[in-house]
Coordinates of C-alpha atoms and ligand atoms in Angstrom, one line a residue:
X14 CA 22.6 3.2 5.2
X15 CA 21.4 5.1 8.2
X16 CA 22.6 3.8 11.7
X17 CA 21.7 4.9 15.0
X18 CA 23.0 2.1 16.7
X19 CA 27.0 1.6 17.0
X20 CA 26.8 -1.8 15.4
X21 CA 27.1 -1.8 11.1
X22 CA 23.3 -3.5 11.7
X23 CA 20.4 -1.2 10.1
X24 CA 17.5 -2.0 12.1
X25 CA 14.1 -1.5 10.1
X26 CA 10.6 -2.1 11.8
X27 CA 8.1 -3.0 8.8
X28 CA 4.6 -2.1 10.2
X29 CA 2.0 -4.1 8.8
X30 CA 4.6 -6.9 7.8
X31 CA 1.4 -9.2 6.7
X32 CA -0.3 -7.0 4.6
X33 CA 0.2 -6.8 0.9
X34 CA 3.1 -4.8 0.4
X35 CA 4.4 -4.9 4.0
X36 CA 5.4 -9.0 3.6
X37 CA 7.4 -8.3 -0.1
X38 CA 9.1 -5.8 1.8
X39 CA 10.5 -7.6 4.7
X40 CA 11.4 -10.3 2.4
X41 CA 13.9 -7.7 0.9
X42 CA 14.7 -6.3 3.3
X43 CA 16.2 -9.7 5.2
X44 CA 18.1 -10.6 1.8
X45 CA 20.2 -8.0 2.4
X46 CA 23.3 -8.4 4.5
X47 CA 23.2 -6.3 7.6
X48 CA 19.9 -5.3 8.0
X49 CA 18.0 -6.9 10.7
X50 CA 14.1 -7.0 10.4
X51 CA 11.3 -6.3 13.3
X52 CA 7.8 -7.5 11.6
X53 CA 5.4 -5.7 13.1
X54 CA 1.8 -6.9 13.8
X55 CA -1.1 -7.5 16.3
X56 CA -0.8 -11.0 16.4
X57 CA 3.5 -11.7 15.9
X58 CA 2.9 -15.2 16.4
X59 CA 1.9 -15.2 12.8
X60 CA 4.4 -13.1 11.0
X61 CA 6.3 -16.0 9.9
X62 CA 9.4 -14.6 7.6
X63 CA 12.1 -16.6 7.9
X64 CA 14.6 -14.4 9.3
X65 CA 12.2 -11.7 10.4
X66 CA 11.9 -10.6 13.9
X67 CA 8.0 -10.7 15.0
X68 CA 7.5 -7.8 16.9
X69 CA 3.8 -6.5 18.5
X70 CA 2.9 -3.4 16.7
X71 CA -1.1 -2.1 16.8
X72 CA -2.2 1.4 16.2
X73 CA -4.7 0.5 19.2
X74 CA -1.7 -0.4 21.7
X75 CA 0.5 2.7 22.0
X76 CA 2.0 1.5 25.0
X77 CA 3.9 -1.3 23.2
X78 CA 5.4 1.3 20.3
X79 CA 8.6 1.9 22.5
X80 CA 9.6 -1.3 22.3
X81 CA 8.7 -1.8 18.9
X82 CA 10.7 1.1 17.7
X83 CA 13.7 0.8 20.3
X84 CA 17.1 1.2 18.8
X85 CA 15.8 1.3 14.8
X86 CA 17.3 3.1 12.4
X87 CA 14.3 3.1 9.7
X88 CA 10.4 2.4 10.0
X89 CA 8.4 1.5 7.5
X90 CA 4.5 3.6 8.2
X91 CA 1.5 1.4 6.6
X92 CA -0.9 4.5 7.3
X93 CA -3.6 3.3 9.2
X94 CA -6.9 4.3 7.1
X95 CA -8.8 5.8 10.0
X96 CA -10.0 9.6 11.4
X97 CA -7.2 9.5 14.0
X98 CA -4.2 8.2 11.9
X99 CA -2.5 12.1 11.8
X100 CA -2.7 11.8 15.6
X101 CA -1.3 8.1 15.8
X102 CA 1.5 8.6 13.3
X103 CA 2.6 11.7 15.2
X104 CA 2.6 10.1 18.6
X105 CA 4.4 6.9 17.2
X106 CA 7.1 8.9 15.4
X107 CA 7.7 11.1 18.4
X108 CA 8.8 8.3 20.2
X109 CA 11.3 7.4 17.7
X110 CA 15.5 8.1 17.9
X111 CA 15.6 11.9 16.1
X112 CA 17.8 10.4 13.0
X113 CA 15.1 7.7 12.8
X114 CA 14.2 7.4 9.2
X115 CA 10.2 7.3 7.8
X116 CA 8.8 5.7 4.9
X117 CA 5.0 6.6 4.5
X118 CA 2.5 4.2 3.0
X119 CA 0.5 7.1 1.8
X120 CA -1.5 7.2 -1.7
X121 CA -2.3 9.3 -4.5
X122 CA -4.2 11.0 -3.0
X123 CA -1.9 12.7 -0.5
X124 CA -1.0 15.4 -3.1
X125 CA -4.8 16.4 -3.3
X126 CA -5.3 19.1 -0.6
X127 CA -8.6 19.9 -2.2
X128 CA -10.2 16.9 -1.5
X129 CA -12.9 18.3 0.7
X130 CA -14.2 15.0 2.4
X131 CA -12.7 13.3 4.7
X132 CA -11.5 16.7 4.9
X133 CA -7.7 16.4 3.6
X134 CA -7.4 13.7 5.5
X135 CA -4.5 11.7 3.3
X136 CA -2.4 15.0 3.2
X137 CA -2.8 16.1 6.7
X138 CA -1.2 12.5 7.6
X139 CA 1.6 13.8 5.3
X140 CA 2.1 16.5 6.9
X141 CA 2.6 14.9 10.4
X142 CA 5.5 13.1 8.7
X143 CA 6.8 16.4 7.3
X144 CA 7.2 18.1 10.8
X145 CA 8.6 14.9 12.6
X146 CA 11.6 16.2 12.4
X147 CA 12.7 12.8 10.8
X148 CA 14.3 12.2 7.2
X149 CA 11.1 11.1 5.3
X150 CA 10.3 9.3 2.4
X151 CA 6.5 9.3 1.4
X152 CA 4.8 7.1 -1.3
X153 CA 1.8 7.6 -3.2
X154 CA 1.1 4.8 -5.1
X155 CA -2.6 4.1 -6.7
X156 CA -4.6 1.5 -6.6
X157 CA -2.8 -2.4 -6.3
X158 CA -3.2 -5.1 -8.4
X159 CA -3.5 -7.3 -5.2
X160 CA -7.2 -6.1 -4.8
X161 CA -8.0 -8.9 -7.4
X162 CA -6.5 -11.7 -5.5
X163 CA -7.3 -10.7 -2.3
X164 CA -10.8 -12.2 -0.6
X165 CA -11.0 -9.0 1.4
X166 CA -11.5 -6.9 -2.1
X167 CA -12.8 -8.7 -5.4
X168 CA -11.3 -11.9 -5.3
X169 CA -15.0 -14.0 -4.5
X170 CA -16.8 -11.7 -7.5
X171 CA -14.5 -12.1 -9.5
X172 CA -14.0 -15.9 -9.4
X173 CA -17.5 -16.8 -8.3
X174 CA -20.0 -14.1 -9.6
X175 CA -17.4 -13.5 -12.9
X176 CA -18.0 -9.9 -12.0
X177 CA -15.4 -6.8 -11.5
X178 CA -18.1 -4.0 -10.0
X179 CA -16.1 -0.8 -10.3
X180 CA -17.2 2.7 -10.7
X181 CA -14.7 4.1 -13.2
X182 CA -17.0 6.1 -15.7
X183 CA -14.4 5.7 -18.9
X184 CA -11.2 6.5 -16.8
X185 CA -8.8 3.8 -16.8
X186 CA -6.4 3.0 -13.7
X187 CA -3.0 2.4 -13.8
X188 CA -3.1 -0.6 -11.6
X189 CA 0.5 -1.0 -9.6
X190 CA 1.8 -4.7 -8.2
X191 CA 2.5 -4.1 -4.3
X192 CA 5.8 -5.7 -4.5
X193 CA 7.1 -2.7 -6.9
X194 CA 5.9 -0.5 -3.7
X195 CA 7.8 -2.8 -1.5
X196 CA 11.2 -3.0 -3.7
X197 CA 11.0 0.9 -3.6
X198 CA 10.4 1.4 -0.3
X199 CA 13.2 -0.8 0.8
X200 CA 15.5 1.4 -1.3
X201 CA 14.0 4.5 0.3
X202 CA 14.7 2.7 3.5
X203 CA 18.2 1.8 3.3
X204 CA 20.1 3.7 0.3
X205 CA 21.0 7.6 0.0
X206 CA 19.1 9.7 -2.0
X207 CA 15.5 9.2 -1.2
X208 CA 15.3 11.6 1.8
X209 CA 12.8 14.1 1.6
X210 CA 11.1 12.9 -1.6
X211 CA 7.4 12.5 -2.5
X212 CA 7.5 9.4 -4.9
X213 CA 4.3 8.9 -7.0
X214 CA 3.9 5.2 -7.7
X215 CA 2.1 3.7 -10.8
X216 CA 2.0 0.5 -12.8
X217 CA 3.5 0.5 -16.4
X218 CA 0.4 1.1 -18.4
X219 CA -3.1 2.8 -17.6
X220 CA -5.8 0.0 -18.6
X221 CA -9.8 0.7 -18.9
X222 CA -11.8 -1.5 -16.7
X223 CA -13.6 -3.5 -19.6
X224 CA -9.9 -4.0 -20.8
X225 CA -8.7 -5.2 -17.1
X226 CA -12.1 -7.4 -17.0
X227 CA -10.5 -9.4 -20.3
X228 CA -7.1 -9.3 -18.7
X229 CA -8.7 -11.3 -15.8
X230 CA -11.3 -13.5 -17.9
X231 CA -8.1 -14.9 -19.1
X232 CA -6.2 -15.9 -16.2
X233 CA -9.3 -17.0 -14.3
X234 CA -10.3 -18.8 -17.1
X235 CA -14.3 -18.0 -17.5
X236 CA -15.7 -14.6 -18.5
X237 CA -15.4 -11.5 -16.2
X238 CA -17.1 -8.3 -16.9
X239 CA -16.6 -4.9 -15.4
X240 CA -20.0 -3.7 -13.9
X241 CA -19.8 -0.1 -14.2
X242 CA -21.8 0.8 -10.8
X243 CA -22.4 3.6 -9.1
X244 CA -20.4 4.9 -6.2
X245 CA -23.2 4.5 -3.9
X246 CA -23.4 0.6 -4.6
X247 CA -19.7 0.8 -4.9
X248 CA -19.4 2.0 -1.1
X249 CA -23.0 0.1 0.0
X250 CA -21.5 -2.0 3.2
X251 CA -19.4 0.2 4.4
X252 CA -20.1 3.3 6.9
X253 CA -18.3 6.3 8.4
X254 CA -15.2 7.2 7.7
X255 CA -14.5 3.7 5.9
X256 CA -17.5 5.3 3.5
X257 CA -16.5 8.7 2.9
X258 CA -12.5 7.7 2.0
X259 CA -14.3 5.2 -0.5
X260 CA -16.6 7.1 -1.6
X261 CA -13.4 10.2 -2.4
X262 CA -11.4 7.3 -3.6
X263 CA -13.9 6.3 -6.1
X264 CA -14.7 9.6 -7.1
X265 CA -11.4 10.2 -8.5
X266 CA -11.2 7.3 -10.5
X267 CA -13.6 8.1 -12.1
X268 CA -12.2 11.8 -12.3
X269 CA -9.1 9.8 -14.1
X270 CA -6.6 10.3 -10.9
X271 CA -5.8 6.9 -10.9
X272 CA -5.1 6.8 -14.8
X273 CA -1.7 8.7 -14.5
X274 CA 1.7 6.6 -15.6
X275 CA 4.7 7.3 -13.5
X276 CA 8.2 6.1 -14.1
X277 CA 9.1 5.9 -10.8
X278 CA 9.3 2.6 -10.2
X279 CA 11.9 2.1 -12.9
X280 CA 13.9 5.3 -12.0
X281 CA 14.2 3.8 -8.0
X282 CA 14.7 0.3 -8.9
X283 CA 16.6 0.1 -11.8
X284 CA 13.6 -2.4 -13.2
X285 CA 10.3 -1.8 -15.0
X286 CA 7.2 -2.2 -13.1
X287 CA 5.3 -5.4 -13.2
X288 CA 2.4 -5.2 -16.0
X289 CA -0.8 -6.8 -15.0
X290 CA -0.4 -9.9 -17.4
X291 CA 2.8 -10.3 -15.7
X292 CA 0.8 -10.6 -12.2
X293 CA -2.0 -12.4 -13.2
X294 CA 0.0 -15.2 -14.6
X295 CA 1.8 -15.7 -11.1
X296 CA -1.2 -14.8 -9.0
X297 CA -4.2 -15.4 -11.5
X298 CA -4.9 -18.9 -10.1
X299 CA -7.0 -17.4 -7.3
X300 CA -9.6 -16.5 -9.8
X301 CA -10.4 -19.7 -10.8
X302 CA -13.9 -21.1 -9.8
X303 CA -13.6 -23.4 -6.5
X304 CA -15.3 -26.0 -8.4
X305 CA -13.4 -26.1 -11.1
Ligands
LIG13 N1 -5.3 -1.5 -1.6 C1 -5.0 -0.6 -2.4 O1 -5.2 -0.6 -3.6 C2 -4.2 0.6 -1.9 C3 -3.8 1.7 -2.7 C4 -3.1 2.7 -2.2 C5 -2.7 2.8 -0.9 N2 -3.1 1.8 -0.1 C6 -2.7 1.8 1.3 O2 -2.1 0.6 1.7 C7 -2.3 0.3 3.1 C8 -2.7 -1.1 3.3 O3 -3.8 -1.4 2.5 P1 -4.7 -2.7 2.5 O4 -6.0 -2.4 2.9 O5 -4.5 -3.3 1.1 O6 -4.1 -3.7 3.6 P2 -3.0 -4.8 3.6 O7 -1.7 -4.3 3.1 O8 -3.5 -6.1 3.0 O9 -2.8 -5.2 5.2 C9 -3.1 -4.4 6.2 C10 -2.1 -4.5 7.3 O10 -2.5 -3.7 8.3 C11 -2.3 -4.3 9.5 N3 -3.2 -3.9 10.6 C12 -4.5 -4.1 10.6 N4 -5.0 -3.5 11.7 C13 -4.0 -3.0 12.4 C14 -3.8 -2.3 13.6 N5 -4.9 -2.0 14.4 N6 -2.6 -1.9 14.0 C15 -1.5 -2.2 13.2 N7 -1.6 -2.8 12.1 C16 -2.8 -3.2 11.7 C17 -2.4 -5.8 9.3 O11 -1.5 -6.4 10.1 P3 -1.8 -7.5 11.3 O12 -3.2 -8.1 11.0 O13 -0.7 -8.5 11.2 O14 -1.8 -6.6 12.5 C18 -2.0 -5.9 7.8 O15 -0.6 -6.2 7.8 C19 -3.4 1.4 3.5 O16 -2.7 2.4 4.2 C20 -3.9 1.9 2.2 O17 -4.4 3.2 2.3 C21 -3.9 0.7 -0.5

């Protein structure tokens, strides 16, 4: 376990401790004897972990970052998906103790350097981790299973319109569960072995859109199908730089990026990744209809 600190305590800030793979993680993390938690997040008054220290952290309040990050031995990075992140990540990890170690919440498409807009945007953010001077871990998963579930993504077409609109042309998407991110990022976080890898995260089985529409007709318990739209309706709402990472996002789904099966999960964990049946049956009640 890495320790900066004199005490046998590893102290780990989780940044993002609400969000979808930033709760499963903290909840790990706690279990574990020795570890204490900071749960970072605008509003601390609502990180509510048993156990869990609430701690302000926002990319827009640099000046509170040194307290956040005083005295830990490991932080957990949720990327923040805008222009600036290479500049915020650099500035917050600056601040941090030298033997401080970094997990990245990157995604798959960090190992693109091709990707010509945003220009390399995901890698560059990489690459600020890389020259920290930090021991690094990095994750790249694709695209989580959580987006069904959650009312910021496809939750409300799903369960009210009975519609999955998702450019994919005939690629399919090996959909991950966030809580497989979580479980190896607290391994990368605590454990030997991990430092200085790039781990490329996947769900167990690469599924086709009309086939993940059935998957979710099922579990919300009226029909679902996958609208096969375009990425300019796929991206219609959104502008800037929120646009043009969709807009590369989608475009490589439909290039197959997302499609590729990775054993990593299993090879960290010890355990197979969750399979989106699996998920659904736990989570799949958000899909029913209101009414219903
Ligand atoms: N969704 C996917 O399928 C997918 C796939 C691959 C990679 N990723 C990556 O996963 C990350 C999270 O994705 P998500 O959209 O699904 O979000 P999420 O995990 O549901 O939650 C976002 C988190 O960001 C925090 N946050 C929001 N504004 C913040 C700010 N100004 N400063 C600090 N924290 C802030 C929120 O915390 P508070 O509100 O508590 O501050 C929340 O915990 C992103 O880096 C994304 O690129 C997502």
């Amino acid at each position: 376990m890495p320790h900066a600190n004199s005490t046998d305590v590893t102290r780990v800030l989780v940044t993002g401790v609400r969000g979808k793979t930033g709760l499963p993680l903290a909840k790990l993390l706690v279990a574990r004897r020795g570890v204490e938690v900071r749960g970072g997040s605008g509003d601390p008054s609502t990180v509510g972990v048993s156990g869990v220290r609430p701690t302000a952290f926002s990319w827009d309040e640099p000046a509170g970052w040194a307290a956040a990050t005083d005295g830990v031995d490991a932080v957990y990075v949720v990327r923040p998906d805008r222009a600036d992140a290479p500049d915020l990540v650099r500035a917050l990890l600056a601040g941090t103790a030298p033997g401080t170690r970094v997990v990245l919440l990157s995604d798959s498409d960090g190992g693109h350097p091709g990707s010509d807009h945003p220009a390399g945007w995901a890698p560059s953010v990489e690459r600020v981790v890389h020259g920290s001077g930090r021991p690094w871990t990095i994750l790249r998963p694709g695209w989580f299973m959580q987006v069904f579930t959650d009312p910021r993504f496809y939750r409300h077409q799903i369960a009210e319109a009975g519609e999955l609109p998702f450019p994919s042309g005939d690629a399919g998407v090996a959909w991950i569960d966030a809580r497989d991110i979580a479980a190896v990022a607290e391994r990368a976080l605590i454990e030997d072995g991990h430092v200085g890898r790039t781990y490329r995260l996947s769900g167990p089985e690469s599924l086709s859109l009309p086939r993940t529409a059935q998957l979710l007709s099922a579990a919300a318990g009226h029909p679902v199908i996958h609208r096969d739209v375009t990425v300019d309706e796929a991206v219609a709402g959104s502008e800037g730089f929120e646009r043009d990472l969709s807009r590369l996002t989608f475009e490589r789904v439909r290039a197959g990026g997302f499609a590729e099966v990775t054993d990593t999960v299993a090879r960290v964990t010890g355990r197979a990744p969750r399979t989106l049946v699996d998920f659904l049956s736990a989570d799949g009640a958000a899909l029913r209809r209101a009414s219903r």
